[in-house]
Coordinates of C-alpha atoms in Angstrom, one line a residue:
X2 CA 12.4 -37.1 10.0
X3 CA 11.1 -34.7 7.0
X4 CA 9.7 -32.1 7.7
X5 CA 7.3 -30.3 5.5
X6 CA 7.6 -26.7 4.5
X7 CA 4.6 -24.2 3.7
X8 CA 4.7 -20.9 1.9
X9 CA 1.9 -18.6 4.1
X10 CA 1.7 -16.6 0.8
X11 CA -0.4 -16.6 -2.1
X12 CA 2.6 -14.9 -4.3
X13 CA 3.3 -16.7 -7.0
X14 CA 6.6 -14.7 -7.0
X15 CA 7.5 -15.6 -3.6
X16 CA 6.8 -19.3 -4.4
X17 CA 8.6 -19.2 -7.5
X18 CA 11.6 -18.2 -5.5
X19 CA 11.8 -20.9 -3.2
X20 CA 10.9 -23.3 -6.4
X21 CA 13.5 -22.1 -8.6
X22 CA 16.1 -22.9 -5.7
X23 CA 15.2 -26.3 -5.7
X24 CA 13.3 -26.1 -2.5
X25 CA 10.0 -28.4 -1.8
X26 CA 6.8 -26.3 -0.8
X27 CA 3.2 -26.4 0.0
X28 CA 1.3 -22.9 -0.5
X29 CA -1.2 -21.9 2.0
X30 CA -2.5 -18.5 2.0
X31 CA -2.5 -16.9 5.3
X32 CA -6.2 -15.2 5.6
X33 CA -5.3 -12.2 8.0
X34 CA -6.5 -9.1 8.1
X35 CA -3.5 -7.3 6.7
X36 CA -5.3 -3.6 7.0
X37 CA -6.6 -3.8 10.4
X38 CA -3.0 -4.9 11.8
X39 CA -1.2 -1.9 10.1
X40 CA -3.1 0.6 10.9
X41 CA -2.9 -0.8 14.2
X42 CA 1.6 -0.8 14.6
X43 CA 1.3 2.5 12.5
X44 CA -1.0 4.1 15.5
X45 CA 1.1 3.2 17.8
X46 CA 4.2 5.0 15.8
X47 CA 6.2 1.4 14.9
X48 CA 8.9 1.7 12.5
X49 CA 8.5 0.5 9.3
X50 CA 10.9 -2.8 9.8
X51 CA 8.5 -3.8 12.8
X52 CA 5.3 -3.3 10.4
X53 CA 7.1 -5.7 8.3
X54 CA 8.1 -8.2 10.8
X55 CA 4.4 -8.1 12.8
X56 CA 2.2 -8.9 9.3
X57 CA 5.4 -12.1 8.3
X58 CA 4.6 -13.3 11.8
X59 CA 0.9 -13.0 11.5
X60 CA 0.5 -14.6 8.5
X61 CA 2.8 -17.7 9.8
X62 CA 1.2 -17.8 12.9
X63 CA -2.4 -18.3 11.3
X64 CA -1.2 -21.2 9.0
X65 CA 0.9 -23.1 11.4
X66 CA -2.1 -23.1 14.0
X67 CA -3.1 -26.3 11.9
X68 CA -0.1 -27.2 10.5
X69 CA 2.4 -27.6 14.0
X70 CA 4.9 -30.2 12.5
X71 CA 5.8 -28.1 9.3
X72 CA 7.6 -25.3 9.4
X73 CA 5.6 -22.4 8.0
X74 CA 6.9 -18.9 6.3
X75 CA 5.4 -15.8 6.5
X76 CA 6.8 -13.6 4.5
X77 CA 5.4 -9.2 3.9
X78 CA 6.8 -6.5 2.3
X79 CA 6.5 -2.4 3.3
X80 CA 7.4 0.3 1.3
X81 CA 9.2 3.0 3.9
X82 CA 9.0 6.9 1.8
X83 CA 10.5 9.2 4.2
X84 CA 9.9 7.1 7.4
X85 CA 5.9 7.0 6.2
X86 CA 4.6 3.4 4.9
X87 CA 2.7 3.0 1.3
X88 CA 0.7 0.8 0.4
X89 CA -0.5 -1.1 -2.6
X90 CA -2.1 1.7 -5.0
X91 CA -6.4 1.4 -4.6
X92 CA -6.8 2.9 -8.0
X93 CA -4.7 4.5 -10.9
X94 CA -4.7 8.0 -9.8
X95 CA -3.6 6.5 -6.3
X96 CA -0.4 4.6 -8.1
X97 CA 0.3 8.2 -10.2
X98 CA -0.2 10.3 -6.8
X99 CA 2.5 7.7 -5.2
X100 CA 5.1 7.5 -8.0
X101 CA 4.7 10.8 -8.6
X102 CA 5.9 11.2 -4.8
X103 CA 8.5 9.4 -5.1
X104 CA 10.2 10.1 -8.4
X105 CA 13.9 11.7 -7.9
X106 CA 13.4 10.5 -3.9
X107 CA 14.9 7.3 -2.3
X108 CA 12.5 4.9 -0.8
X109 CA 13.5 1.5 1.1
X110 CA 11.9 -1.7 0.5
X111 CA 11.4 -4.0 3.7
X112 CA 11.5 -7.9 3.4
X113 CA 10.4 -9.9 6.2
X114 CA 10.4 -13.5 6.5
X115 CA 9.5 -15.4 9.7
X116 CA 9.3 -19.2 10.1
X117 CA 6.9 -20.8 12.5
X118 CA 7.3 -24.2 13.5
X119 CA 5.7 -26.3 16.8
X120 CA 3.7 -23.0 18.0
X121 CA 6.5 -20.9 18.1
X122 CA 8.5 -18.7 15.9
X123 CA 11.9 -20.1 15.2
X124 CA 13.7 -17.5 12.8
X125 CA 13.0 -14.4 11.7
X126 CA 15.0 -11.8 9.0
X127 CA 14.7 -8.5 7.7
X128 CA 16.4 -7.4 4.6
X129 CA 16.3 -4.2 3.3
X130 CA 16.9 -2.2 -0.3
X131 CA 17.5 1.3 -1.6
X132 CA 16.1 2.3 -4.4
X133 CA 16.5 6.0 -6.2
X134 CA 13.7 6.8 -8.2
X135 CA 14.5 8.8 -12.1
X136 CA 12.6 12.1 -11.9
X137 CA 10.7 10.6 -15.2
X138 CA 8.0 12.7 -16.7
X139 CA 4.2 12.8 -15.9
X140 CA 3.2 11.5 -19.6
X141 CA 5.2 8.5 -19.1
X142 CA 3.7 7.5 -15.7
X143 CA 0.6 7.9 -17.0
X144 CA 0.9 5.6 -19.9
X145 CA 3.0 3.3 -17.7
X146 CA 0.7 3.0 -15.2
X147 CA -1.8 2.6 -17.9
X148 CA 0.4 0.3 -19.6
X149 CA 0.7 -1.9 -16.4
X150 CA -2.0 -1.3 -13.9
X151 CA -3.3 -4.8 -14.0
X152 CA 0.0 -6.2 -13.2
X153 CA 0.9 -3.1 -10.8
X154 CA -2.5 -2.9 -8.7
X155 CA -0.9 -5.5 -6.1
X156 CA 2.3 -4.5 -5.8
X157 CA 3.6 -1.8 -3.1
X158 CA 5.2 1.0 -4.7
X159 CA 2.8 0.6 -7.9
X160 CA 5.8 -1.0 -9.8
X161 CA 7.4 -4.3 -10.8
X162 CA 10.9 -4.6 -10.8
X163 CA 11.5 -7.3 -12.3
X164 CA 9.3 -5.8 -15.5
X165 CA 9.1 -2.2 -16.9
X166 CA 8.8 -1.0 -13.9
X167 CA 12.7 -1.1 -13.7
X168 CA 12.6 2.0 -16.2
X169 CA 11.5 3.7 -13.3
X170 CA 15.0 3.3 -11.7
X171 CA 18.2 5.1 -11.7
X172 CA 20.0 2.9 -8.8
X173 CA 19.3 0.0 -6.0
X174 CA 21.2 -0.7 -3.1
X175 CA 21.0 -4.1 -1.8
X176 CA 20.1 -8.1 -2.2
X177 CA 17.5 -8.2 -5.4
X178 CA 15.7 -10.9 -3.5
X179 CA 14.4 -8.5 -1.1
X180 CA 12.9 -6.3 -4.0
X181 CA 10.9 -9.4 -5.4
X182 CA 9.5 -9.7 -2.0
X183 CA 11.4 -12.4 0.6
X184 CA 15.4 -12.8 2.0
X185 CA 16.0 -15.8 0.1
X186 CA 19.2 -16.2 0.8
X187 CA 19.0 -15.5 4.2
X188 CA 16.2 -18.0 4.4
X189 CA 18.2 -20.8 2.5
X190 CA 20.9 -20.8 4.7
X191 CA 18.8 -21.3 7.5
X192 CA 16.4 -24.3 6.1
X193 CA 20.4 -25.4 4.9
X194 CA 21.4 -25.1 8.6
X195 CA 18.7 -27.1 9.9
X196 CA 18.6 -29.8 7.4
X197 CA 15.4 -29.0 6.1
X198 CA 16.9 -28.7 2.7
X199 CA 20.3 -30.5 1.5
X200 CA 23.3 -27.9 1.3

């Protein structure tokens, strides 16, 4: 029997992904309150990966309630800057305070994915990436961020890899997948394993 599969995301990036691979899905954004759980983990001193992992499950939690027979992914994305979470940038000078932060430093970028399916979840992954910041000037992140800021306001880190914001960049360690926001290949071969997609 088929079963369905729902993106619990309203990233166009993330859904792109799975599209682009060939893979079948239904988007349903997951209206959770994203803030109120992190603050939450963060209080009570969880890592960054668990932060992660809590909002993916969250978010396929709330859209499998009424969708039990599909199998539902939740997917969220942290920013870890010397074992302290940021977040996506409220204004311009909070994106400038941030890279500014960060340039010359190594961050990591967290990728969780869960999948929900009949109540319960079913599989969950967390990758990870290194990235090492160039110590670029003040002028230029001023007039990047100008540049960009509509494109950069959601985006944890306050840049876009996959646009200018790679100029940012002078080396990343591990899967580009898990920059753009989900394990896809992780995820793949389990939706291959379970013959949810052919493979």
């Amino acid at each position: 029997m088929h079963t369905s599969l729902i993106l619990a995301s309203g990233s166009a990036i993330r859904a792109d992904m799975l599209r682009n691979a060939g893979v079948s899905v239904e988007i349903q954004t997951a209206r959770i309150d994203e803030t109120m759980i992190k603050d939450a983990l963060v209080a009570e001193g969880a890592p960054p990966r668990d932060v992660a992992d809590k909002l993916a499950e969250a978010k396929a939690r709330k859209v499998a309630d009424k969708n039990p027979n599909a199998m539902v992914i939740g997917c969220d994305q942290v920013l870890s800057f010397r074992g302290a979470l940021l977040s996506k940038p409220v204004s311009p000078d909070d994106a400038a305070a941030q890279l500014r932060m960060m340039r010359g430093e190594r961050h990591a970028l967290l990728s969780a994915a869960v999948i929900y399916h009949e109540g319960k979840p079913i599989w969950r992954h967390i990758g990870q990436v290194r990235l090492r910041m160039r110590d670029v000037s003040d002028t230029y992140l001023d007039d990047y961020i100008a540049r960009n800021w509509d494109d950069i306001r959601h985006c944890v880190g306050a840049y876009q890899l996959e646009a200018e914001g790679v100029r940012l960049f002078h080396g990343i360690e591990g899967d580009y997948f898990n920059v753009l926001g989900m394990p896809l290949l992780e995820l793949l071969a389990f939706l291959t394993l379970r013959g949810v997609i052919d493979g």
